[in-house]
Coordinates of C-alpha atoms in Angstrom, one line a residue:
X1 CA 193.5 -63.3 -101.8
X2 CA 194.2 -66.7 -100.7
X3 CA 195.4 -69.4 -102.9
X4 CA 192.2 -71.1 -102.7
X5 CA 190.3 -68.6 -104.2
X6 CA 191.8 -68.1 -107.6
X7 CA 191.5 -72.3 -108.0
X8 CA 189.0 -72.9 -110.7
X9 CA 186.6 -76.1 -110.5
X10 CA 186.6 -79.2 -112.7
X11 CA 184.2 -79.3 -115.1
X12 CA 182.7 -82.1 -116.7
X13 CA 182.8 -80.3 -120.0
X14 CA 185.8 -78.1 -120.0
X15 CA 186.4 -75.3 -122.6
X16 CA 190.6 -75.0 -122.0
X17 CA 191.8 -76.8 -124.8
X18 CA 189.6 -75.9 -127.5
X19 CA 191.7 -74.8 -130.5
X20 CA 190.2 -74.0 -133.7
X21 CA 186.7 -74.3 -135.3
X22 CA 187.3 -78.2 -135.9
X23 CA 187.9 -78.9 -132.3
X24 CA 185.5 -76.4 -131.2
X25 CA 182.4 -78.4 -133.7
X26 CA 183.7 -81.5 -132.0
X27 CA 183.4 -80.8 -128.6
X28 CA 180.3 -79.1 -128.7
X29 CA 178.8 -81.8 -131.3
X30 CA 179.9 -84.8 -128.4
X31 CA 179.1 -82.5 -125.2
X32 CA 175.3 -81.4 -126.2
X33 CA 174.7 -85.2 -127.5
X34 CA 175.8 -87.0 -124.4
X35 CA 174.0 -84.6 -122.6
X36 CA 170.6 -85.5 -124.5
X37 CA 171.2 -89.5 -124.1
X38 CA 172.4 -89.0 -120.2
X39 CA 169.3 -86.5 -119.2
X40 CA 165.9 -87.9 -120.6
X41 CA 163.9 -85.5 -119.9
X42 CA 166.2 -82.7 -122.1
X43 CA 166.5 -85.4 -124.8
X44 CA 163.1 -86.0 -125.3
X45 CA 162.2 -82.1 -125.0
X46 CA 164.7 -81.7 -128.0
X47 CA 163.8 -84.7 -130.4
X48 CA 160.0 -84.8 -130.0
X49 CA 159.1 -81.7 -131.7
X50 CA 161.2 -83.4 -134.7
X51 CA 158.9 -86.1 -135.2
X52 CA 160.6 -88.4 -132.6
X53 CA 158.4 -91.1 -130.2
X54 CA 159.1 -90.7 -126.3
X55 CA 161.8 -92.9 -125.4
X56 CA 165.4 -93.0 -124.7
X57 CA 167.5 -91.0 -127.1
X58 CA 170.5 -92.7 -128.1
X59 CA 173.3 -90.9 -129.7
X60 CA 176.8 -91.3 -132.2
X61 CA 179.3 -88.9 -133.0
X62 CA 181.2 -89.1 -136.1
X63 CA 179.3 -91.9 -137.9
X64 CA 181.0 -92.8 -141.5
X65 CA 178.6 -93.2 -144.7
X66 CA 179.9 -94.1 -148.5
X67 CA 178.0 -92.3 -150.8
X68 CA 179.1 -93.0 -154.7
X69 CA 182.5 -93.6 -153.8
X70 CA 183.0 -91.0 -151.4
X71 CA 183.6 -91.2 -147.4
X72 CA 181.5 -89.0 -145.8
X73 CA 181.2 -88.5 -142.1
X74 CA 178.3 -86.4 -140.5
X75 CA 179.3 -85.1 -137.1
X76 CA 176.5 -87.3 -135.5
X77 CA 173.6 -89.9 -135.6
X78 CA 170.6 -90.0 -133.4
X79 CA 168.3 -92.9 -132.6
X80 CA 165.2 -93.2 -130.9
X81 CA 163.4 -96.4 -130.5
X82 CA 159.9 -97.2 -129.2
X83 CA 158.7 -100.5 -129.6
X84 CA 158.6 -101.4 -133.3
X85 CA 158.9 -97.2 -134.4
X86 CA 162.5 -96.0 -134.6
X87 CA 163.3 -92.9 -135.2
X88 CA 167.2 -92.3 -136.9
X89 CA 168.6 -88.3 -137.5
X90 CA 172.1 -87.5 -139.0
X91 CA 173.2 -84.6 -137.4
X92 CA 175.3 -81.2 -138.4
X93 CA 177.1 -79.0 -136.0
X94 CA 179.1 -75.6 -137.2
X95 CA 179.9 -73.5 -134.5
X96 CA 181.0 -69.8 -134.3
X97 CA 180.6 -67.9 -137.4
X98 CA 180.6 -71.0 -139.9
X99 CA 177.9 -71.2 -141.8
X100 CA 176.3 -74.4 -143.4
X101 CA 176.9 -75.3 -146.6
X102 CA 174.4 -76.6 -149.4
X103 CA 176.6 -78.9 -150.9
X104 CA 177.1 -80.6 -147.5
X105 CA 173.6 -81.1 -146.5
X106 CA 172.5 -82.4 -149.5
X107 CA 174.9 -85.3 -149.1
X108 CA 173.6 -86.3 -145.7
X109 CA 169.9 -85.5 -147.4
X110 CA 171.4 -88.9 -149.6
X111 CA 173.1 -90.7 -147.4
X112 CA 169.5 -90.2 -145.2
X113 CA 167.1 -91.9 -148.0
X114 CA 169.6 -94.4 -149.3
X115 CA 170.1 -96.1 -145.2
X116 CA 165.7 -95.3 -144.6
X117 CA 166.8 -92.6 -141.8
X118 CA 164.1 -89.9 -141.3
X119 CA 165.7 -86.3 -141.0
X120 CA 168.9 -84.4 -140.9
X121 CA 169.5 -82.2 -138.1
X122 CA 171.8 -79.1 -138.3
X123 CA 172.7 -77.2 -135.1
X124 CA 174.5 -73.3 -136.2
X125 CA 174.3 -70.0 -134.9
X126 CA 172.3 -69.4 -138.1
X127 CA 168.5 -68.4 -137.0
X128 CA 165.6 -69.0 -139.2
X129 CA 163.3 -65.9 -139.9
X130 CA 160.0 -68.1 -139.5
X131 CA 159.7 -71.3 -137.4
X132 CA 160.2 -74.3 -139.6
X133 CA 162.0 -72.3 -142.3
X134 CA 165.7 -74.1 -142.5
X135 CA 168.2 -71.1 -143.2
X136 CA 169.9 -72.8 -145.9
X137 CA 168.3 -73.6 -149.2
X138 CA 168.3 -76.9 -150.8
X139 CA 167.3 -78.9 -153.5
X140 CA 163.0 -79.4 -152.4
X141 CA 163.2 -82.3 -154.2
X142 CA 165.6 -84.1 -152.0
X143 CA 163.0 -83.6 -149.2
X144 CA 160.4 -85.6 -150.3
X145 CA 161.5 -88.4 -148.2
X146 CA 163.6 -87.1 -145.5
X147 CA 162.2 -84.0 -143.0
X148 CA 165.3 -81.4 -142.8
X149 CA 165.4 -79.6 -139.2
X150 CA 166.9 -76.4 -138.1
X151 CA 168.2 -75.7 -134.1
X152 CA 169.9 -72.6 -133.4
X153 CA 172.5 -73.0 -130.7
X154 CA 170.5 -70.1 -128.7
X155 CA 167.4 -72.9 -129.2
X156 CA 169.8 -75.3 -127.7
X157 CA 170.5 -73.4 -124.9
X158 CA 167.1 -72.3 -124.5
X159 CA 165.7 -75.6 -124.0
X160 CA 168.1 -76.8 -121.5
X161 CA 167.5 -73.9 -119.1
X162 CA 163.8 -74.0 -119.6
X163 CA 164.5 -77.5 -118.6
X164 CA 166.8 -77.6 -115.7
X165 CA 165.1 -74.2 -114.3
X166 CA 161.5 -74.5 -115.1
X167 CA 160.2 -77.9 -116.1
X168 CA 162.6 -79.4 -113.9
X169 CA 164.7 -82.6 -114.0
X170 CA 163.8 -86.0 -111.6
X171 CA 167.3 -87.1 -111.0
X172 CA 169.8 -84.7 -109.1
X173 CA 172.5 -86.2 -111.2
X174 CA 171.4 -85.4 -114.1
X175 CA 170.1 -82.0 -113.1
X176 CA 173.3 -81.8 -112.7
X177 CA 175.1 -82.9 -115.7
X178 CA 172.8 -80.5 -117.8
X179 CA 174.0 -77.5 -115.7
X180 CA 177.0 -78.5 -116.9
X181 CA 176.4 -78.2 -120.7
X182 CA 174.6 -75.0 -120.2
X183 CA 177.8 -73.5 -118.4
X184 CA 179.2 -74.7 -121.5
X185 CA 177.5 -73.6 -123.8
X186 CA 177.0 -70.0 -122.5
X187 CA 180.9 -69.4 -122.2
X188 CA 182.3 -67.3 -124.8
X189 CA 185.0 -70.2 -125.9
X190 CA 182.0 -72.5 -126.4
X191 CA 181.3 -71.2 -130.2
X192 CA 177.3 -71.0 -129.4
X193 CA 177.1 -67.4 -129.7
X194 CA 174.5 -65.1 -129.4
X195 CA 173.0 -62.8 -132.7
X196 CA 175.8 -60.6 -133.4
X197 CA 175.6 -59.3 -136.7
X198 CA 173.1 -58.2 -139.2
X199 CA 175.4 -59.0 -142.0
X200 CA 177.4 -57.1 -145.0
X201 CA 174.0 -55.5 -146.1
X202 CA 173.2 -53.6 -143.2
X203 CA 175.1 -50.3 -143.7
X204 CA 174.0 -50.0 -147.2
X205 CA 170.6 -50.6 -146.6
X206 CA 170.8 -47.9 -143.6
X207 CA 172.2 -45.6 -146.0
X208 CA 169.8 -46.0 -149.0
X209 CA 166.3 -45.7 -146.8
X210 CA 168.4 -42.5 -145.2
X211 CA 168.8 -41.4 -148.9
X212 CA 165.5 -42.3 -149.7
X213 CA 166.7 -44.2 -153.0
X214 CA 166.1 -47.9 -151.6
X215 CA 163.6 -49.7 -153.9
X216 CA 162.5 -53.1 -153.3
X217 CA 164.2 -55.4 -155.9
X218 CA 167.2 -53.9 -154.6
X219 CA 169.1 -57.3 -153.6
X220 CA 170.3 -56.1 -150.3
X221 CA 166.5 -55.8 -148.9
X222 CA 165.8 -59.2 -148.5
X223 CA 168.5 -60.3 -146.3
X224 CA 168.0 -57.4 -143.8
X225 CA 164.0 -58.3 -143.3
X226 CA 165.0 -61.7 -143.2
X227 CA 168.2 -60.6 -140.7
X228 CA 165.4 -58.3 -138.6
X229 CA 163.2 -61.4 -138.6
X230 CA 165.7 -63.9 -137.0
X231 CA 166.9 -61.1 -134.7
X232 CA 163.1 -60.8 -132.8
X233 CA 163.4 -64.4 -132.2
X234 CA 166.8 -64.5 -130.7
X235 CA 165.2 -61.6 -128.8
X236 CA 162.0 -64.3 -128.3
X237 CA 164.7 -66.7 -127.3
X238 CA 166.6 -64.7 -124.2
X239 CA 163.0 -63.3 -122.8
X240 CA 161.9 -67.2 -122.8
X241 CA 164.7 -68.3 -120.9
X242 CA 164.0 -65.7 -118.1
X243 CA 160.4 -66.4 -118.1
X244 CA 160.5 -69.6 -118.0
X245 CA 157.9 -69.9 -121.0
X246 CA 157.9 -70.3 -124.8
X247 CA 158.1 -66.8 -126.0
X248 CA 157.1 -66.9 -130.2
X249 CA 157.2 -64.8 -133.0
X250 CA 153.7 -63.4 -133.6
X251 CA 152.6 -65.0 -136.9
X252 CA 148.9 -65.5 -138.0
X253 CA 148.7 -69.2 -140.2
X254 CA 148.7 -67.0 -143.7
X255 CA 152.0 -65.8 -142.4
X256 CA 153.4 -69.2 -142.0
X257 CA 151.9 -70.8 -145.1
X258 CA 153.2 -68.1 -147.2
X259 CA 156.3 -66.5 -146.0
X260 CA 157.2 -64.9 -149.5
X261 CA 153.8 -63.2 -149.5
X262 CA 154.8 -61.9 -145.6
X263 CA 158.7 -60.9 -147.3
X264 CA 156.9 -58.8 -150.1
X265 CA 154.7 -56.3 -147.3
X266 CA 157.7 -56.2 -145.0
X267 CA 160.4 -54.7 -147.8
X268 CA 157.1 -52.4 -149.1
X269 CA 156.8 -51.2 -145.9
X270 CA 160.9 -50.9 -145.4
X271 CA 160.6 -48.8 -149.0
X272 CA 157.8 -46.9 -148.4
X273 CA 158.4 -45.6 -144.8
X274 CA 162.1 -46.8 -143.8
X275 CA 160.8 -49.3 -141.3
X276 CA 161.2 -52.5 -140.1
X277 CA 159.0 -54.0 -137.7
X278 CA 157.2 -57.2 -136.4
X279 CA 156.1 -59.0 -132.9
X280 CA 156.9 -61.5 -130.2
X281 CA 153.8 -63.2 -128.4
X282 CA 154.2 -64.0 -124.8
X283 CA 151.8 -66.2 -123.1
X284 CA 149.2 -65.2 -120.6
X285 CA 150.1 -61.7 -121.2
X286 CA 147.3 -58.5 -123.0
X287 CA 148.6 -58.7 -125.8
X288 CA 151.9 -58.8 -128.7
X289 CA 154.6 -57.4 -128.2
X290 CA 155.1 -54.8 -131.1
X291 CA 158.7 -53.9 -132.2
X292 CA 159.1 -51.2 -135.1
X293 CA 162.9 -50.1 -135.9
X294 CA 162.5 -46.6 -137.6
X295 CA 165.7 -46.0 -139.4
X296 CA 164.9 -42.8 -141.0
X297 CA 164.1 -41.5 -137.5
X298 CA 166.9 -43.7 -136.0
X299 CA 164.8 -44.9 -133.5
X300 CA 163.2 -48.5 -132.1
X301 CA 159.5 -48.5 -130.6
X302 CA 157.9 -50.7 -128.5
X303 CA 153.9 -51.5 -128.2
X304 CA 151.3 -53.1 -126.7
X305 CA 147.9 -52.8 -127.6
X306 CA 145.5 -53.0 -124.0
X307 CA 141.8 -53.5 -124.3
X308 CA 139.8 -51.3 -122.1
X309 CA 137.4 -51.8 -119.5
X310 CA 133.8 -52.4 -120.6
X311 CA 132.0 -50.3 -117.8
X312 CA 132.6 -46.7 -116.2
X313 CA 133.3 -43.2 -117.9
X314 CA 136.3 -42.2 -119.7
X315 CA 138.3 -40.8 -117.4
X316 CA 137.5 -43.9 -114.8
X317 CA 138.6 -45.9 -117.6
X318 CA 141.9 -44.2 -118.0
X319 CA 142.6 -43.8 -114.2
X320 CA 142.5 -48.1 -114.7
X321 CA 145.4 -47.9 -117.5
X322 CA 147.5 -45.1 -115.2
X323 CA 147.1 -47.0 -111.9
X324 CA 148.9 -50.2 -113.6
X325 CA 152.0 -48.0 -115.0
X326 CA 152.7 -46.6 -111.4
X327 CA 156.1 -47.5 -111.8
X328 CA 156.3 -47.0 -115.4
X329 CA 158.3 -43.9 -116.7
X330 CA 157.5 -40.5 -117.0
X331 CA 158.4 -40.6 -120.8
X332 CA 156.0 -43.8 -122.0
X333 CA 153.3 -42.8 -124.9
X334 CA 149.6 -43.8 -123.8
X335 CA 146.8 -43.5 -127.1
X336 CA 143.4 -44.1 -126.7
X337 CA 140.9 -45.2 -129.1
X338 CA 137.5 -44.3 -129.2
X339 CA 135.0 -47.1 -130.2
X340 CA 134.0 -46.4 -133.8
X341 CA 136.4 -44.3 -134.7
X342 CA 139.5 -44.0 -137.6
X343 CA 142.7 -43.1 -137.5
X344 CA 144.8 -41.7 -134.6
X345 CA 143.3 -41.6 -131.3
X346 CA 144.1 -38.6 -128.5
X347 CA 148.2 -39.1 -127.7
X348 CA 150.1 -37.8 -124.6
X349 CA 153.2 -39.1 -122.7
X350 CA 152.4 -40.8 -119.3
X351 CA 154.2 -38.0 -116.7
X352 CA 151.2 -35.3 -118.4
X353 CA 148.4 -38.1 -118.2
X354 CA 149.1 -38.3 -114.4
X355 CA 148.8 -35.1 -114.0
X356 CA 145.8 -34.4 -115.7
X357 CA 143.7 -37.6 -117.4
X358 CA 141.4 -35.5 -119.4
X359 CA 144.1 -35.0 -121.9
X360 CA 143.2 -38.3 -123.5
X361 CA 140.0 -37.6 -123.7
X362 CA 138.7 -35.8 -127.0
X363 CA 135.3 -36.3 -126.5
X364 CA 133.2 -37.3 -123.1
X365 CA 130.5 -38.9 -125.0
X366 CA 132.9 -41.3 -126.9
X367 CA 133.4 -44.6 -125.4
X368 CA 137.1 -45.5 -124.8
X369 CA 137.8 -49.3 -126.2
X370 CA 141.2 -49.5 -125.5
X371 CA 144.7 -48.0 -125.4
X372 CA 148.6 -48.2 -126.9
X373 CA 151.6 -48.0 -124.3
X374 CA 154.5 -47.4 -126.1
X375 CA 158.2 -46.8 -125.5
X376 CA 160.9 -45.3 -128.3
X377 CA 164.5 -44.9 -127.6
X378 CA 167.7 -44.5 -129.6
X379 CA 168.4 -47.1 -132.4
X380 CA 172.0 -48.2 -133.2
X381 CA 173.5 -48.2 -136.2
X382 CA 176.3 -50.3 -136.5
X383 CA 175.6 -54.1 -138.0
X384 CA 177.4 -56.2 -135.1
X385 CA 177.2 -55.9 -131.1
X386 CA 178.3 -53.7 -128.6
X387 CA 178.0 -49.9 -128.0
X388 CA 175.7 -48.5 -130.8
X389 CA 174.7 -51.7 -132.4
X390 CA 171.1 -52.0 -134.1
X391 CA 170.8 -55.2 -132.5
X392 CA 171.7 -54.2 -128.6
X393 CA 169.4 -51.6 -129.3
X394 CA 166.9 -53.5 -129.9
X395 CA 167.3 -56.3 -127.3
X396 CA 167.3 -54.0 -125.0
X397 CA 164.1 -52.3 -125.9
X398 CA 162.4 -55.0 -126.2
X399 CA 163.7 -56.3 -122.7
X400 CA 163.3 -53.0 -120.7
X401 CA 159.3 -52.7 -122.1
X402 CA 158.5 -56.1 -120.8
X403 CA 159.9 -55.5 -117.6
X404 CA 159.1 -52.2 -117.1
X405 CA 155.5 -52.1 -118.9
X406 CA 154.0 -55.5 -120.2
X407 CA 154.6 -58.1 -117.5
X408 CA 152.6 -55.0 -114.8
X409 CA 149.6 -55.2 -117.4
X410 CA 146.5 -57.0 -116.7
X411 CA 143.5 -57.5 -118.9
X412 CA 140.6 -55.9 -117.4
X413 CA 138.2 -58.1 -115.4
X414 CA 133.8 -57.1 -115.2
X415 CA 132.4 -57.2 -111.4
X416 CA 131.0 -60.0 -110.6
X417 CA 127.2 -59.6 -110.2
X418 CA 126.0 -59.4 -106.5
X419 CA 122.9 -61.2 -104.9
X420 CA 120.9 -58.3 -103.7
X421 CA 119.6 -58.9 -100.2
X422 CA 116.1 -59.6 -99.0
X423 CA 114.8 -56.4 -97.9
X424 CA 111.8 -56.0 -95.3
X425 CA 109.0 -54.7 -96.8
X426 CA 107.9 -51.9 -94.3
X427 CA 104.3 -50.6 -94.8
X428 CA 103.5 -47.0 -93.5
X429 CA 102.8 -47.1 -89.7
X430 CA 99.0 -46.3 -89.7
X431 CA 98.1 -48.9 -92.1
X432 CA 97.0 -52.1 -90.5
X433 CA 99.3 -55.3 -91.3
X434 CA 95.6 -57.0 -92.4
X435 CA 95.1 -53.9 -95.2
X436 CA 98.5 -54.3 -97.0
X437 CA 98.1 -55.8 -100.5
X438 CA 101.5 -55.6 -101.5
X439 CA 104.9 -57.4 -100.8
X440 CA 108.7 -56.9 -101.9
X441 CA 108.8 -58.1 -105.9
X442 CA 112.1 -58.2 -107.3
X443 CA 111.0 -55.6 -109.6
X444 CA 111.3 -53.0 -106.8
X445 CA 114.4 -50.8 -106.5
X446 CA 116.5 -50.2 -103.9
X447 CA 115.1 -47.1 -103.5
X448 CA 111.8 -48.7 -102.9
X449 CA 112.8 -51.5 -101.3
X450 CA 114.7 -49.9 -98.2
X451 CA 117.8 -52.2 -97.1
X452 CA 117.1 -54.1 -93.6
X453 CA 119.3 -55.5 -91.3
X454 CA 119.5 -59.8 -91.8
X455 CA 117.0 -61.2 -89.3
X456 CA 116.9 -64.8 -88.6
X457 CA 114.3 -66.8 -90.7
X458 CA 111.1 -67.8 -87.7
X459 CA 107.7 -69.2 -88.7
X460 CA 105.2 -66.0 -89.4
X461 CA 102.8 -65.7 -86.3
X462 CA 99.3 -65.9 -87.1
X463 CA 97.7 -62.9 -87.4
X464 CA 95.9 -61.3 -84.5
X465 CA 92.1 -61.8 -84.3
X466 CA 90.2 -58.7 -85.2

């Protein structure tokens, strides 16, 4: 090994130095907001959805406020301007495992409608169950006035390689500068981590739905369905960043406008059957993505629900599904649903339905409207990361089934209808052209109407004097 090669390259935001949370807030509160005044495009993609107008983002770190008496100092200030609309944010950064406090925000919630500002921002590693749900309650009434915005730091990160890598930046330079903050942000030293725990109530909650003696105004409930939730859009969140697209959690609008109502079936369904489960929505695929962690069986499932073809018998229909999970494996779970029917359609794993497609099949008569492909593996137990960890587990599941099953899918597509050709009509030989009172209609058949080579288009000839 040559000197050379163990020499490490500048970088414009380096991560030697960092020591402790303070400095670690600080650097990644001044890197990320450079980063969105120096690269417009990134800037824009971030402050927009809060309510922002497209222009230039310009940005402050460590802004001091007096609020009765007391010095307060928000970690940064964000101002867009367009015209006569401006656009002001305060801004909080905790980094690592540091949670945000109440107390704290509802200061800079004061400080925000005493100075006219429009929103507080708060960047953790916290992750909101529901989109637009902040994870740290406040006072509602100090909201009336002033919008209060969530971004995870896997968001963050998100957005700047959808950025760089999909959408794309105009100038090199600032291409490059953004490369830079994701480097950043995506080393270990950083403080943006990933979803690594599901918090002091997993174990117990494993252990009571094992015992069968959870109940649901047992207080430990909640914050696992609410832990579960945030975990499938972290797992949203990495899947999104490989795409390339915006990869959501599949919520219908009563789901959003009531999220306690949502809460209440999720810990029923946790009490009554020792599941968990929920969806991410990818666009342009068949359908959601189904996740379902089973932790009496110990095991997490996988789904997609395919709609059927329209036309051809049940096994042609069948053969369709098989032919797209070619390179699926062996072990994958096919159902098929019957049109009019209840309950559980005909089951078998994929390696059998190769063999022999009958065996989902249960009546020939019965029209096949669609099918389930699922996987199930082992679920981990343990609340953080690493081997056998519940939330590994389920990244990985959720990972391996859309690169192994969904993203090979496609909706099925009718035939496009076909012109028939003009056909010849060719009366028997012994009856004279001048006898025939008939010509090709298009209510003939192709069986009466035998098919004729194309013959170029000439003027009749008159017919031949008698």
């Amino acid at each position: 090994m040559t000197a050379e090669e163990s020499w490490h390259a500048a970088r414009l935001i380096p991560t030697s130095g960092i020591n402790g949370a303070e400095e670690q807030e600080r650097r990644a509160t001044s890197a990320l907001l450079a980063v969105m005044s120096a690269v417009r495009e990134f800037g824009r993609a971030l402050t927009q959805p809060l309510g922002a107008p497209a222009a230039a983002v310009q940005t402050f770190i460590e802004v001091p406020f007096e609020l009765d008496g007391r010095k307060l100092i928000p970690d940064g200030l964000v101002r867009v301007t367009r015209g006569q609309k401006s656009w002001t944010a305060l801004v909080e950064v905790k980094t690592g495992s540091n949670e945000l406090q109440v107390e704290q925000l509802e200061n800079y919630l004061d400080i925000a409608r005493e100075f006219g500002f429009d929103a507080v921002v708060t960047i953790s590693n916290e992750i909101a169950p529901l989109p637009g749900q902040h994870p740290t309650p406040v006072d509602r009434k100090k909201l009336k006035k002033v919008a209060l915005h969530h971004l995870s730091w896997s968001e963050v990160l998100c957005e700047a390689v959808m950025q760089k890598e999909h959408r794309g930046v105009a100038d090199p330079d600032q291409a490059w500068i953004l490369g830079e903050l994701i480097r950043y942000l995506e080393h270990p030293r950083s403080g943006a981590m990933a979803f690594e725990d599901m918090g002091s109530s997993w174990v117990p909650l494993r252990d009571a739905v094992e015992a069968r003696t959870l109940r649901a105004t047992d207080k430990i409930a909640p914050d696992v369905v609410l832990r579960f939730e945030a975990l499938l859009r972290f797992a949203g969140l990495q899947l999104g960043r490989r795409l390339g697209t915006d990869v959501t959690p599949a919520l219908s609008r009563k789901d959003l406008a009531e999220p306690q109502a949502r809460l209440s079936r999720q810990l029923a369904q946790l009490v009554a059957d020792g599941k968990l489960s929920g969806g991410i929505r990818i666009p342009d695929t068949v359908g959601t993505l189904h996740v379902v962690a089973d932790l009496r069986a110990g095991r997490v499932i996988c789904g997609v629900d395919v709609e059927g073809p329209k036309e051809g018998r049940p096994a042609t229909r069948v053969n369709w599904l098989v032919r797209q999970l070619k390179n699926a494996p062996d072990a994958v779970r096919l159902e098929a649903f019957v049109a009019h029917g209840r309950g559980a359609g005909a089951s078998e794993l994929l390696g059998a339905v190769r063999a022999n497609p009958a065996l989902l099949i249960t009546d020939p008569q019965k029209e096949i409207r669609g099918f389930r492909v699922e996987i199930s593996v082992p679920m981990g137990a343990k609340r953080g990361t690493g081997r056998n960890s519940f939330i590994d587990s389920v990244l990985k599941a959720v990972s391996s089934f859309y690169e192994e099953i969904v993203q090979n899918l496609k909706p099925w597509a009718a035939t496009p209808p076909k012109i028939r050709a003009e056909a010849a009509f060719v009366p028997p030989a012994e009856v004279p052209v001048a006898l025939v009172s008939t010509a090709p209609s298009s209510q003939d058949g192709p069986e009466l109407v035998p098919a004729q080579p194309a013959q170029p288009v000439h003027p009749a000839p008159a017919p031949a004097e008698a």
